[in-house]
Structures are given as structure tokens and as C-alpha cells.
PDB file of C-alpha atoms in Angstrom:
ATOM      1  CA  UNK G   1     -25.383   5.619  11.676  1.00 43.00           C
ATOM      2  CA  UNK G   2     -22.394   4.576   9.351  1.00 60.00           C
ATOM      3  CA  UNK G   3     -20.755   1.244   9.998  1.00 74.00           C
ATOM      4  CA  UNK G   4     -17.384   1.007  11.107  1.00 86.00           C
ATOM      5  CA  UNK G   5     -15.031   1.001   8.314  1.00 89.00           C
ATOM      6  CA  UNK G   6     -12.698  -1.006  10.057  1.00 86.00           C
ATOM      7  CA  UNK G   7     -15.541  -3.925  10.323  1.00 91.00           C
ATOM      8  CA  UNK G   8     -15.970  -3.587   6.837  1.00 93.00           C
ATOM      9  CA  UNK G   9     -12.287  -3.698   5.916  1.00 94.00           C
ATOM     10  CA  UNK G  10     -12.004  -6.712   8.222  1.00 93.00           C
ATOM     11  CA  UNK G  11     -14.320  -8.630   6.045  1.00 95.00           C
ATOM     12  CA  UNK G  12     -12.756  -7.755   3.172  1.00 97.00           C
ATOM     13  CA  UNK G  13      -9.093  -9.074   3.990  1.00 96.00           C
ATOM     14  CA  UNK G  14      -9.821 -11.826   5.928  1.00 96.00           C
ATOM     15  CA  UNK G  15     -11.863 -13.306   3.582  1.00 95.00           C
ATOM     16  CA  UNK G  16      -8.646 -14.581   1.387  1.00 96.00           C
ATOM     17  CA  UNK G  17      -6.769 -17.606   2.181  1.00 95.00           C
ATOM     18  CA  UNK G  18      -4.316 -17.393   5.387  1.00 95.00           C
ATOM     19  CA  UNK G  19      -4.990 -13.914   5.743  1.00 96.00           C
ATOM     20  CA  UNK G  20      -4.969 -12.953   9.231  1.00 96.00           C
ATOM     21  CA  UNK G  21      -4.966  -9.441  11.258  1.00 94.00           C
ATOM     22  CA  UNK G  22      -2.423  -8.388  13.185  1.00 87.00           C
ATOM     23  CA  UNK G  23      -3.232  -5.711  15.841  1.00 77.00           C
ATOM     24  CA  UNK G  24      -1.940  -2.342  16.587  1.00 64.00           C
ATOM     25  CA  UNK G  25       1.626  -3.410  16.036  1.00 52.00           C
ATOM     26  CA  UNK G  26       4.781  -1.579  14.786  1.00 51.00           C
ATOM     27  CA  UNK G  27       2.485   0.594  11.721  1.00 54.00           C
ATOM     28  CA  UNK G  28       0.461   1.731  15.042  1.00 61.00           C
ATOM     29  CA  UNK G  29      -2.865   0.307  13.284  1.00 80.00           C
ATOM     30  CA  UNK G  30      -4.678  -2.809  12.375  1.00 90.00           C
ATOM     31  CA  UNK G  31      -3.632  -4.246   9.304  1.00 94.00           C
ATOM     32  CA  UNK G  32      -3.440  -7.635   7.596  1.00 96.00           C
ATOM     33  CA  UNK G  33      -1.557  -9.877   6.224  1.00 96.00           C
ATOM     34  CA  UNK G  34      -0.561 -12.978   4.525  1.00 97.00           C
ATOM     35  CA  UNK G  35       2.552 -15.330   5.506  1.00 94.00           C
ATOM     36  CA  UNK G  36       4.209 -12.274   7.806  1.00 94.00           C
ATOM     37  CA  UNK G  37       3.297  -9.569   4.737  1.00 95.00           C
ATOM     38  CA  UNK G  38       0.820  -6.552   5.160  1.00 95.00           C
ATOM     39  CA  UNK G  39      -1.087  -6.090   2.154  1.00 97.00           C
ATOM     40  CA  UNK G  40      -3.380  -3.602   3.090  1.00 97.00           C
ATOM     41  CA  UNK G  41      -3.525  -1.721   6.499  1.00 94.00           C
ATOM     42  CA  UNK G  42      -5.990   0.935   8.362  1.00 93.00           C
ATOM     43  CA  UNK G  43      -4.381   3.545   9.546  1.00 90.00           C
ATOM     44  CA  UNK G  44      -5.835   7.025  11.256  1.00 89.00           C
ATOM     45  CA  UNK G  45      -4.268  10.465   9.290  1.00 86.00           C
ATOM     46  CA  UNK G  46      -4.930  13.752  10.161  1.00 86.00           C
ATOM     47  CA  UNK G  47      -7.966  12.425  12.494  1.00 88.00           C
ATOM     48  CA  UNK G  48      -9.440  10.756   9.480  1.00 92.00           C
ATOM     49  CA  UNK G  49     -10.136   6.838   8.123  1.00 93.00           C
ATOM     50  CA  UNK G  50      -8.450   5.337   5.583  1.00 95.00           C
ATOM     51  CA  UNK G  51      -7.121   1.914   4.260  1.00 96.00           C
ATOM     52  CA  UNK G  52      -3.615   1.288   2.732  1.00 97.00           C
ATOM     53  CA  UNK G  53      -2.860  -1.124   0.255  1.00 97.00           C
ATOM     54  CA  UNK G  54      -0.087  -2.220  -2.379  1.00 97.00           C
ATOM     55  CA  UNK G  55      -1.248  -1.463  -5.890  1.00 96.00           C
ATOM     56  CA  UNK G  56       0.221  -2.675  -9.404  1.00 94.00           C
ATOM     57  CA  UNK G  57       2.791  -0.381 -10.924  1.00 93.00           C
ATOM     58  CA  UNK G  58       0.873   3.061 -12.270  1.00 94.00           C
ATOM     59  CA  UNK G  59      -2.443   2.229 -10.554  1.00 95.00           C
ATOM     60  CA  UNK G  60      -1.259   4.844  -8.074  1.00 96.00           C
ATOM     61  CA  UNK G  61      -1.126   7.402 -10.290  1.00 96.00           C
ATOM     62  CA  UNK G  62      -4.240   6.841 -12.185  1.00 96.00           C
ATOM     63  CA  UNK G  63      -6.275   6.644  -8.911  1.00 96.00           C
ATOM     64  CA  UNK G  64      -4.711   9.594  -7.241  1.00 96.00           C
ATOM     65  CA  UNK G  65      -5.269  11.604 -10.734  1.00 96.00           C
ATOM     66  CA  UNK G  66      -8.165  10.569 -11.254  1.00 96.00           C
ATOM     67  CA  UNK G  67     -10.598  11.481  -7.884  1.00 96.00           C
ATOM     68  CA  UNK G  68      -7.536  12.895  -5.015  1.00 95.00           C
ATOM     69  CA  UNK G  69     -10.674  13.303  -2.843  1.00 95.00           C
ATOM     70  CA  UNK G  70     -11.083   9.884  -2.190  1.00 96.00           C
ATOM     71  CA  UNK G  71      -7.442   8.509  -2.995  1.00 97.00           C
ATOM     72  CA  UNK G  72      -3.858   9.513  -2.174  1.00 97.00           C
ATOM     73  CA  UNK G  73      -0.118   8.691  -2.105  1.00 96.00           C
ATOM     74  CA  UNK G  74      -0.081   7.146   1.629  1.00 95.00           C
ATOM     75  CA  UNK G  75       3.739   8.137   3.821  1.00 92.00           C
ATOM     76  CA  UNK G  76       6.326   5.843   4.299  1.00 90.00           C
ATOM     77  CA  UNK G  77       4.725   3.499   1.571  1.00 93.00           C
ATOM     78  CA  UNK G  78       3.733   5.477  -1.034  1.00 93.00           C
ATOM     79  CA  UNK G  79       7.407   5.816  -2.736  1.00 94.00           C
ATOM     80  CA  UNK G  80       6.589   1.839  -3.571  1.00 95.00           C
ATOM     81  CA  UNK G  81       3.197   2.292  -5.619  1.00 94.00           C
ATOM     82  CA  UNK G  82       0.813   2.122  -2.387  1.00 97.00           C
ATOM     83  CA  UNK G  83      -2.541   3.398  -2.510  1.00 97.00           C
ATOM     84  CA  UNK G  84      -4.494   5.018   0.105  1.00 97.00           C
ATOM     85  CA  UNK G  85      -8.197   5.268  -0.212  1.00 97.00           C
ATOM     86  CA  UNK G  86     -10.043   7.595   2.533  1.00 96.00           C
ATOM     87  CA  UNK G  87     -12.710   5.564   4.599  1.00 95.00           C
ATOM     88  CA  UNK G  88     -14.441   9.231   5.534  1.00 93.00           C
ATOM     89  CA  UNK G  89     -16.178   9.885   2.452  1.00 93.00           C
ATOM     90  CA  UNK G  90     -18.650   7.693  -0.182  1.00 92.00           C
ATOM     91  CA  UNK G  91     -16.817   4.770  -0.118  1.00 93.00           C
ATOM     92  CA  UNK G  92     -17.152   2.218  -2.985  1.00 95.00           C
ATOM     93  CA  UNK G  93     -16.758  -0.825  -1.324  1.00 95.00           C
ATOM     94  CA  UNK G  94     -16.834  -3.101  -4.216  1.00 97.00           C
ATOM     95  CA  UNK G  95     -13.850  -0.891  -5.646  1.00 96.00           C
ATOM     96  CA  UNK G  96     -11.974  -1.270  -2.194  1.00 97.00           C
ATOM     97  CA  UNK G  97     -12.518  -4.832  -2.552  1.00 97.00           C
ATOM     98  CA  UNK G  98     -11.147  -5.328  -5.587  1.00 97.00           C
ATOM     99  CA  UNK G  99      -8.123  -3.110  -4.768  1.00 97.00           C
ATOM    100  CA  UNK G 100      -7.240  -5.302  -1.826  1.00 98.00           C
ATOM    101  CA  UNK G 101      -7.676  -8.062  -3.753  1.00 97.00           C
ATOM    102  CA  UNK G 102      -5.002  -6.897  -6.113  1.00 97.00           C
ATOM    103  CA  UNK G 103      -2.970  -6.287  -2.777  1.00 98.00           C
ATOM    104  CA  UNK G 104      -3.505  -9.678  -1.490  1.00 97.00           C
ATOM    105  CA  UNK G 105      -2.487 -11.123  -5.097  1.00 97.00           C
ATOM    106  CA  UNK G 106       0.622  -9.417  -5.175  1.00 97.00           C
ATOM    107  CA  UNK G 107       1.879  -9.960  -1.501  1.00 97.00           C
ATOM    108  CA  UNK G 108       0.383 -13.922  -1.050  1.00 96.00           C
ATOM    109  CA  UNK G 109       2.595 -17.059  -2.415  1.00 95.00           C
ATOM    110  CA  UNK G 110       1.635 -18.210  -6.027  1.00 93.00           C
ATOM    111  CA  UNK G 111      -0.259 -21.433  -4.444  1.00 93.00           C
ATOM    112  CA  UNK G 112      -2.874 -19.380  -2.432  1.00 93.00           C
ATOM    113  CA  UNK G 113      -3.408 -17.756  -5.598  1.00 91.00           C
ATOM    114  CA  UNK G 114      -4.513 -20.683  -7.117  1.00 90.00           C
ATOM    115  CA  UNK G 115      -6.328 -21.755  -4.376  1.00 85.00           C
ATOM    116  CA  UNK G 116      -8.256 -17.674  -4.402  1.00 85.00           C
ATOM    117  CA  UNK G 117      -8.955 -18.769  -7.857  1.00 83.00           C
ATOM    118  CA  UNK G 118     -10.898 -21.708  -7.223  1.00 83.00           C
ATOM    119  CA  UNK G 119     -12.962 -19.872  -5.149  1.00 73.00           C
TER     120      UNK G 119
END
């Protein structure tokens, strides 16, 4: 039986400094955040699992262009560089890690940062 990709995620993003998860709220899904900002979010589309996050400008593209089976341009976010990665398939974990972590790094206060850093 495959885990629950929301467990997964969960580890993931709470794992940085003041990152917390805020319930099914106004995005209708679990996501997380840091100081009152989402940087990455799981959200159900089309019946299926996936995971929203921010992304550095052009990362979208490249991700999307490169393998649109796994990633795509996510609604109502996407117009800002979001990435959405699809929890349904092979899922690189490592990779999704990383990408939140670039999430969490552009969303989270210089000073936790530092303190992810010292990690």
C-alpha cells in the first residue's frame, strides 16, 4: 500500500523553522505556511493528489517542459511562477523536498533563513 502523500508532504514542510499547517481553510486544502504565508499547499484536482508550491522565476517553465506528466501550471497561482507537482504518480520525494524548500526560502523572513542554514 502507498503512503499517504499528504503524511509525507507534512514532514516535509513542517520540518523548517515556524512552519506550521493550517487546515482546510479558504484554498479548501491543507497547506502550510510560514508567518501567515502558504508556501506550498495540497490540494485535490480532477480527483487526483498533488502539492503546490512557489518556485523561482522560470523554474515553472523548465519543470512543466521538461516531464508535464508529473508537473503543471497549478489555477489561480500559476500566473505567479507556482509549480504543481502530481502526488499520483512516481514521486521523487527528494526533488519535492527540495522544491519546497525553495518555496519556504522565498516566502520565510531573511532570519529563519539563516537560522535553516545552520541546520
Amino acid at each position: 500500500m502507498q503512503e499517504d502523500p499528504l503524511k509525507r508532504l507534512r514532514v516535509i514542510c513542517l520540518a523548517f523553522p515556524e512552519a506550521i499547517e493550517h487546515g482546510e481553510g479558504s484554498v479548501g486544502s491543507p497547506s502550510f505556511k510560514v508567518r501567515d504565508k502558504i508556501f506550498a499547499m495540497q490540494h485535490r484536482m480532477n480527483d487526483r493528489p498533488s502539492m503546490w508550491c512557489k518556485a523561482p522565476k522560470g523554474a515553472q517553465d523548465v519543470l512543466v517542459g521538461s516531464d508535464p506528466n508529473r508537473f503543471f501550471v497549478p489555477p489561480y497561482v500559476g500566473h505567479h511562477g507556482w509549480i504543481g507537482v502530481w502526488l499520483d504518480v512516481e514521486v521523487d520525494w527528494d526533488e519535492v523536498a527540495d522544491l519546497v524548500e525553495e518555496s519556504y526560502r522565498l516566502t520565510a523572513p531573511k532570519r529563519l533563513c539563516v537560522l535553516l542554514d545552520q541546520q
